[in-house]
Amino acid sequence: GNSVTQMEGPVTLSEEAFLTINCTYTATGYPSLFWYVQYPGEGLQLLLKATKADDKGSNKGFEATYRKETTSFHLEKGSVQVSDSAVYFCALWETSGSRLTFGEGTQLTVNP
Amino acid sequence: GAGVSQSPRYKVAKRGQDVALRCDPISGHVSLFWYQQALGQGPEFLTYFQNEAQLDKSGLPSDRFFAERPEGSVSTLKIQRTQQEDSAVYLCASRNVGASSYNEQFFGPGTRLTVL
């Protein structure tokens, strides 16, 4: 079956530090890949997406590139802000399926 | 426009009670999904509707869980004889199946269920 594995958390950074959150996946077909973010007390929000190999998704300074050869979709940001503190979920959707499959989430805390 | 709404936001139940959780999807969205998110975990799929048809219920953990969407809009997730292991946040999401190819799902804020 499909699965998503994220780097173990939590992650604590200082403001303006570089962020990487690793995500790898297992899928039988050709999935679309997503990063969702969950701010405290709020619902899941789509952060960025990529639908095919070598696509780069980007939003709010965050980027992730769909790497089929390494089955990865690592999230990066060059300079984090305190407001980026949240839980980040990597997820995949396989076109033949009816569901999103999520990783376990990574808690990010950015200190001023 | 309005997003996905869920009610109640918080529910405390005694073990053995029945509960009903409501989801109001974005108007016009054809697809509706329920997920269960245990503390510190990612959401896990429960069930999927397209209009009023329940096309996939393979994620429902037991026959105590039942979901319906009788008119193809509002959906209710019912849990009978609640157990402590049912304590979780229940998320609803909707999707306009006619939208772009990336199949974006829009999530509600969730209902936090605590079973004592």
Tab-separated table of C-alpha atoms in Angstrom:
chain	number	residue	atom	x	y	z
A	1	GLY	CA	0.000	0.000	0.000
A	2	ASN	CA	0.898	3.673	-0.091
A	3	SER	CA	2.885	5.260	2.708
A	4	VAL	CA	4.604	8.516	3.570
A	5	THR	CA	7.521	8.870	5.963
A	6	GLN	CA	8.618	12.192	7.414
A	7	MET	CA	11.718	13.059	9.357
A	8	GLU	CA	11.339	12.711	13.066
A	9	GLY	CA	10.518	15.870	14.943
A	10	PRO	CA	10.137	18.194	16.593
A	11	VAL	CA	12.354	20.710	14.842
A	12	THR	CA	13.427	23.889	16.615
A	13	LEU	CA	15.161	26.696	14.705
A	14	SER	CA	16.120	30.282	15.208
A	15	GLU	CA	14.539	32.952	13.042
A	16	GLU	CA	16.167	33.285	9.595
A	17	ALA	CA	17.621	29.762	9.744
A	18	PHE	CA	17.384	27.347	6.804
A	19	LEU	CA	14.687	24.689	7.020
A	20	THR	CA	14.568	21.202	5.567
A	21	ILE	CA	11.916	18.656	6.439
A	22	ASN	CA	12.479	15.319	4.752
A	23	CYS	CA	9.678	13.323	3.196
A	24	THR	CA	9.846	10.029	1.334
A	25	TYR	CA	6.992	8.001	-0.062
A	26	THR	CA	6.007	4.574	-1.298
A	27	ALA	CA	3.342	4.292	-3.943
A	28	THR	CA	2.344	1.757	-6.546
A	29	GLY	CA	1.486	4.295	-9.228
A	30	TYR	CA	2.235	7.919	-10.028
A	31	PRO	CA	1.017	10.015	-7.121
A	32	SER	CA	0.544	13.712	-6.672
A	33	LEU	CA	2.462	15.046	-3.685
A	34	PHE	CA	1.496	17.726	-1.208
A	35	TRP	CA	2.660	19.596	1.840
A	36	TYR	CA	-0.065	20.653	4.261
A	37	VAL	CA	0.410	22.955	7.241
A	38	GLN	CA	-1.570	23.017	10.463
A	39	TYR	CA	-1.275	26.175	12.531
A	40	PRO	CA	-2.272	26.012	16.201
A	41	GLY	CA	-6.036	25.832	16.540
A	42	GLU	CA	-6.638	25.824	12.797
A	43	GLY	CA	-7.468	23.264	10.126
A	44	LEU	CA	-5.102	21.755	7.609
A	45	GLN	CA	-4.133	24.102	4.800
A	46	LEU	CA	-2.524	23.176	1.527
A	47	LEU	CA	0.936	24.732	1.403
A	48	LEU	CA	2.194	23.485	-1.955
A	49	LYS	CA	1.842	20.678	-4.430
A	50	ALA	CA	3.514	18.824	-7.302
A	51	THR	CA	1.711	16.504	-9.672
A	52	LYS	CA	4.525	14.876	-11.647
A	53	ALA	CA	8.187	14.061	-11.490
A	54	ASP	CA	10.588	17.015	-11.404
A	55	ASP	CA	7.776	19.483	-10.681
A	56	LYS	CA	8.646	22.077	-8.058
A	57	GLY	CA	5.906	23.321	-5.809
A	58	SER	CA	6.367	26.674	-4.098
A	59	ASN	CA	4.408	29.003	-1.845
A	60	LYS	CA	5.212	31.585	0.847
A	61	GLY	CA	8.937	30.999	0.419
A	62	PHE	CA	8.611	27.227	0.848
A	63	GLU	CA	9.678	24.873	-1.937
A	64	ALA	CA	9.624	21.140	-2.600
A	65	THR	CA	10.689	19.180	-5.680
A	66	TYR	CA	9.087	15.895	-6.719
A	67	ARG	CA	12.001	13.452	-7.076
A	68	LYS	CA	10.804	10.200	-8.566
A	69	GLU	CA	14.253	8.593	-8.562
A	70	THR	CA	14.591	8.997	-4.804
A	71	THR	CA	10.830	8.919	-4.065
A	72	SER	CA	11.214	12.123	-2.086
A	73	PHE	CA	9.491	15.485	-1.658
A	74	HIS	CA	11.583	17.398	0.863
A	75	LEU	CA	10.294	20.743	2.110
A	76	GLU	CA	12.734	23.667	2.239
A	77	LYS	CA	12.706	27.333	3.178
A	78	GLY	CA	15.687	29.601	3.082
A	79	SER	CA	14.817	31.842	6.028
A	80	VAL	CA	12.139	30.817	8.516
A	81	GLN	CA	10.050	33.224	10.553
A	82	VAL	CA	8.387	32.856	13.932
A	83	SER	CA	5.048	32.780	12.114
A	84	ASP	CA	6.109	29.560	10.344
A	85	SER	CA	5.771	27.669	13.627
A	86	ALA	CA	3.250	24.925	12.891
A	87	VAL	CA	2.936	21.218	12.142
A	88	TYR	CA	3.828	20.225	8.581
A	89	PHE	CA	2.396	17.139	6.879
A	90	CYS	CA	3.621	15.506	3.714
A	91	ALA	CA	0.901	13.673	1.792
A	92	LEU	CA	0.274	11.809	-1.427
A	93	TRP	CA	-2.732	11.200	-3.617
A	94	GLU	CA	-2.737	8.364	-6.080
A	95	THR	CA	-5.040	8.982	-9.019
A	96	SER	CA	-6.452	5.485	-8.810
A	97	GLY	CA	-7.372	5.963	-5.159
A	98	SER	CA	-9.873	7.973	-3.193
A	99	ARG	CA	-7.784	9.286	-0.321
A	100	LEU	CA	-4.858	11.348	0.830
A	101	THR	CA	-2.168	9.370	2.643
A	102	PHE	CA	-0.354	11.495	5.226
A	103	GLY	CA	2.942	11.287	7.007
A	104	GLU	CA	3.054	11.554	10.759
A	105	GLY	CA	3.734	15.290	10.756
A	106	THR	CA	6.693	17.409	11.846
A	107	GLN	CA	6.322	20.052	14.536
A	108	LEU	CA	8.347	23.162	13.695
A	109	THR	CA	9.073	25.809	16.308
A	110	VAL	CA	10.882	28.988	15.286
A	111	ASN	CA	12.310	31.108	18.071
A	112	PRO	CA	12.976	34.823	17.722
B	1	GLY	CA	-16.687	32.150	0.251
B	2	ALA	CA	-17.227	30.048	3.329
B	3	GLY	CA	-14.925	27.123	3.930
B	4	VAL	CA	-15.664	23.687	5.312
B	5	SER	CA	-17.335	23.890	8.706
B	6	GLN	CA	-17.669	21.214	11.352
B	7	SER	CA	-19.720	20.970	14.516
B	8	PRO	CA	-19.348	20.617	17.346
B	9	ARG	CA	-15.729	21.734	17.611
B	10	TYR	CA	-15.305	19.813	20.845
B	11	LYS	CA	-17.212	16.820	22.152
B	12	VAL	CA	-16.775	14.955	25.399
B	13	ALA	CA	-18.547	11.621	25.665
B	14	LYS	CA	-18.720	8.950	28.296
B	15	ARG	CA	-17.651	5.522	27.185
B	16	GLY	CA	-20.591	3.737	25.617
B	17	GLN	CA	-22.401	6.865	24.436
B	18	ASP	CA	-23.286	7.504	20.811
B	19	VAL	CA	-22.017	10.671	19.109
B	20	ALA	CA	-22.799	12.444	15.841
B	21	LEU	CA	-20.354	14.774	14.146
B	22	ARG	CA	-21.471	17.139	11.404
B	23	CYS	CA	-19.664	18.437	8.350
B	24	ASP	CA	-20.826	21.235	6.046
B	25	PRO	CA	-18.689	21.148	2.902
B	26	ILE	CA	-17.974	24.033	0.594
B	27	SER	CA	-21.080	24.708	-1.444
B	28	GLY	CA	-21.073	22.810	-4.707
B	29	HIS	CA	-18.264	20.461	-3.783
B	30	VAL	CA	-19.042	16.986	-5.023
B	31	SER	CA	-16.564	14.969	-3.002
B	32	LEU	CA	-16.465	14.719	0.783
B	33	PHE	CA	-13.941	12.914	2.955
B	34	TRP	CA	-13.642	12.008	6.625
B	35	TYR	CA	-10.296	11.496	8.348
B	36	GLN	CA	-9.329	10.557	11.892
B	37	GLN	CA	-6.299	12.229	13.457
B	38	ALA	CA	-4.970	10.722	16.657
B	39	LEU	CA	-2.852	12.878	18.921
B	40	GLY	CA	0.587	13.463	17.422
B	41	GLN	CA	-0.234	11.564	14.229
B	42	GLY	CA	-1.162	12.380	10.677
B	43	PRO	CA	-4.765	12.131	9.530
B	44	GLU	CA	-5.955	8.698	8.455
B	45	PHE	CA	-8.669	8.141	5.883
B	46	LEU	CA	-12.046	6.921	7.069
B	47	THR	CA	-14.520	7.258	4.204
B	48	TYR	CA	-15.325	9.077	0.951
B	49	PHE	CA	-18.537	10.289	-0.676
B	50	GLN	CA	-19.209	11.454	-4.169
B	51	ASN	CA	-22.499	13.307	-3.946
B	52	GLU	CA	-24.714	11.066	-1.802
B	53	ALA	CA	-22.926	7.848	-2.721
B	54	GLN	CA	-20.442	6.418	-0.247
B	55	LEU	CA	-17.812	5.091	-2.631
B	56	ASP	CA	-15.169	4.007	-0.150
B	57	LYS	CA	-15.607	3.140	3.509
B	58	SER	CA	-12.585	0.922	3.841
B	59	GLY	CA	-10.984	3.153	6.474
B	60	LEU	CA	-13.790	2.911	9.018
B	61	PRO	CA	-12.181	1.092	11.962
B	62	SER	CA	-15.242	-0.889	13.058
B	63	ASP	CA	-18.941	-1.325	12.477
B	64	ARG	CA	-19.534	1.187	15.272
B	65	PHE	CA	-18.603	3.898	12.776
B	66	PHE	CA	-21.198	5.001	10.260
B	67	ALA	CA	-21.265	7.949	7.882
B	68	GLU	CA	-23.988	9.354	5.680
B	69	ARG	CA	-24.569	12.174	3.236
B	70	PRO	CA	-28.223	11.726	2.242
B	71	GLU	CA	-28.660	14.795	0.053
B	72	GLY	CA	-25.150	15.063	-1.273
B	73	SER	CA	-24.242	18.058	0.866
B	74	VAL	CA	-24.037	17.899	4.676
B	75	SER	CA	-22.483	14.749	6.085
B	76	THR	CA	-22.716	13.141	9.508
B	77	LEU	CA	-20.230	10.754	11.045
B	78	LYS	CA	-21.810	8.676	13.778
B	79	ILE	CA	-19.921	6.636	16.308
B	80	GLN	CA	-21.921	4.180	18.384
B	81	ARG	CA	-20.923	2.895	21.816
B	82	THR	CA	-17.833	5.098	21.934
B	83	GLN	CA	-14.595	3.668	23.298
B	84	GLN	CA	-11.554	5.470	24.668
B	85	GLU	CA	-9.577	4.581	21.553
B	86	ASP	CA	-12.043	6.658	19.530
B	87	SER	CA	-10.624	9.821	21.115
B	88	ALA	CA	-9.168	11.835	18.227
B	89	VAL	CA	-9.769	14.825	16.003
B	90	TYR	CA	-12.177	14.017	13.195
B	91	LEU	CA	-11.498	16.005	10.054
B	92	CYS	CA	-13.804	16.602	7.152
B	93	ALA	CA	-12.618	17.720	3.722
B	94	SER	CA	-14.354	18.536	0.482
B	95	ARG	CA	-13.249	18.765	-3.117
B	96	ASN	CA	-14.688	20.047	-6.329
B	97	VAL	CA	-14.090	17.069	-8.543
B	98	GLY	CA	-14.362	19.273	-11.583
B	99	ALA	CA	-11.492	21.498	-10.464
B	100	SER	CA	-7.854	21.271	-11.485
B	101	SER	CA	-6.000	18.029	-11.800
B	102	TYR	CA	-4.223	18.164	-8.475
B	103	ASN	CA	-7.260	17.073	-6.533
B	104	GLU	CA	-6.959	19.645	-3.747
B	105	GLN	CA	-8.997	18.856	-0.676
B	106	PHE	CA	-10.130	21.690	1.592
B	107	PHE	CA	-10.222	20.788	5.266
B	108	GLY	CA	-12.499	21.874	8.069
B	109	PRO	CA	-11.181	22.761	11.554
B	110	GLY	CA	-12.072	19.348	12.925
B	111	THR	CA	-14.070	18.027	15.858
B	112	ARG	CA	-12.009	16.988	18.868
B	113	LEU	CA	-13.685	13.973	20.476
B	114	THR	CA	-12.666	12.934	23.970
B	115	VAL	CA	-14.109	9.706	25.346
B	116	LEU	CA	-13.871	9.361	29.103
